[in-house]
Amino acid sequence: MAGDRSPTEERTMEKIVSLCRRRGFLFQSSEIYGGMNGCWDYGPLGVELKRNVKDAWWQDMVSRHDDSRPLEGAPASFEMVGLDCTIIMHPQVWKCSGHYDLFHDEMVDCRETKKRYRFDQIRARWALAKGRRVCIAVIADAEEEHEIATARAMKHFRLRAKNAEELSWDGEFFGLDELGDTSEVLAPDAKEVGTLTEPREFNLMFQTNVGAMVDADATAFLRPETAQGIFVNFKNVVDSSRVSIPFGVAQVGKSFRNEITPRNFTFRSREFEQMEIEFFCHPSESAEWYRYWRDRRLSWYHRYGLAGEHLRMREHEADELSHYSTGTADIEYAFPFLAEGDFGELEGVAHRGDFDLRSHSEGKLDPSSNPLTVQRGEDGKPVHRGSGKDLSYRDPVTNERFLPHVIEPSAGADRATLAFLCEAYTEDEAPDDAGKLQSRTVLRFHPRLAPVKAAVLPLVKKDGMPEHAQALYRELKQEFPTYYDEKAAVGRRYRRQDEIGTPFCITVDGESLSDGTVTLRERDSMEQRRVSPDEVVSIIRDAIRG
Ligand code: GAP
């Protein structure tokens, strides 16, 4: 069907995946045993890249945050602190957060192909089976046609069309209650009709058992988001540090979701890392803070290279918002594995109101019950019962007591890393050692994100050049991740570094031995200039800060 990704983009994604494996950015988890679906291991270069993404985020948002004056666009100055909470928390946390009851997808299995699908992704097939016309949306300039079953999906296409005239559609939408049974439905890739099971709800939280007993009382969950650790520690942070509202609490860490269809490389994994901020403010100022964080987070991605048409911010429409939210914006990137014109979420910036603090303070847990058990009512169903602790805040100046509102910029470290990788991937031409143009693959990472910042290369493996180069390598290595490479012709060595995104190559030649100068080659422009070793350090330092 039109609308699939183009062959060029498909090839690009294949090339990125292959480069990641070949050069040690990413490997399939447990590969020698056939792999573990939805789980990925970062290799020697990948771990540096992802660490740089997380460090850049942490430094920009927390450790280097200037709380002495309002930042550009901010309504006021504010403080930022960090937390590192456990992955296993009290089960009642997930009851109060809504994850226990609401965090599920609907899935269907195909008995013929043994494949599993998310129901929302194949819903149009139920309508077709009932002889219903489904909407066909045509995006004129993209020459695409899409079968659309729901009004919500239609909205997505409206957003993609630059103006209403480009989008034509025909057919009808239908509600879930009109779908009928599965007996006439043809599953994707199936030959027979009626092989799909009825849609079933599937909670995405991973369960585990705490302690030696394996019974209901020992059930706990791996956190599906890092955010709740921040909410339940709100009082601890206020009481133990000198923060006053407005302030933000940040956390980076693993989250786990038992995704029904993990796919698209690391984009949808079962184990992934989040970088989340919960920003606490006065309710009367929350709308302003929401706009501030939305714009600031978008510009963060710009800064590290995701500018242009591949990045966009999409404000949710009113009927897409959770009941407690007055605004949510997704920062999205056009990953090459998506259909032309489609975008995937990198980060959500949500106005959560006082939903979480209120939910965790309401009611009271039964103190006699096992602390690891979700509290249940007389009917056996889990009951919503917060901690009963007062999580309100008293303003030290005005004495006003209120439940703060929360703005939540919630980013995925793996998705951001993948977006930076995809955006950096470029193919162009560079002269080889004989001056002939050859194709080259280059990862144009921002120097701050690049896993290796510089490579030191002796021009030849003799005449004292290796010793001189090694001394420089040892010096640089104290300050930046640096490589030393003396194998093969220098042009090939440049190419090896281009392919892993090293921004600078430093060549030691005969002249270096007499006057100490070296040749500095810049990755993107391939320009070369002679500089002193001191200049090398300051040039790399400036580029990383840039
Ligand atoms: N506390 C809010 C929250 O967790 P979310 O939109 O479910 O919101 C936030 O997740 C971010 O976490 C997403 O924008 C995405 O970058 C990342 N993320 C979520 N599920 C993921 C998955 N299965 N694999 C990789 N990253 C994921």
Tab-separated table of C-alpha atoms in Angstrom, residues 58 82-87 223 226 229-230 233 249-254:
chain	number	residue	atom	x	y	z
A	58	TRP	CA	21.492	15.913	32.964
A	82	GLY	CA	17.909	15.051	40.956
A	83	LEU	CA	16.747	11.698	42.318
A	84	ASP	CA	17.586	8.060	41.723
A	85	CYS	CA	14.700	5.851	42.869
A	86	THR	CA	14.251	2.091	42.885
A	87	ILE	CA	12.775	0.122	40.020
A	223	ARG	CA	8.318	0.455	37.108
A	226	THR	CA	10.477	6.815	36.434
A	229	GLY	CA	9.457	7.766	42.151
A	230	ILE	CA	9.588	11.563	42.004
A	233	ASN	CA	9.409	11.529	47.176
A	249	VAL	CA	13.128	17.142	40.072
A	250	ALA	CA	14.877	15.059	37.441
A	251	GLN	CA	15.528	11.357	37.151
A	252	VAL	CA	17.214	9.134	34.572
A	253	GLY	CA	16.728	5.408	34.742
A	254	LYS	CA	15.399	2.158	33.386
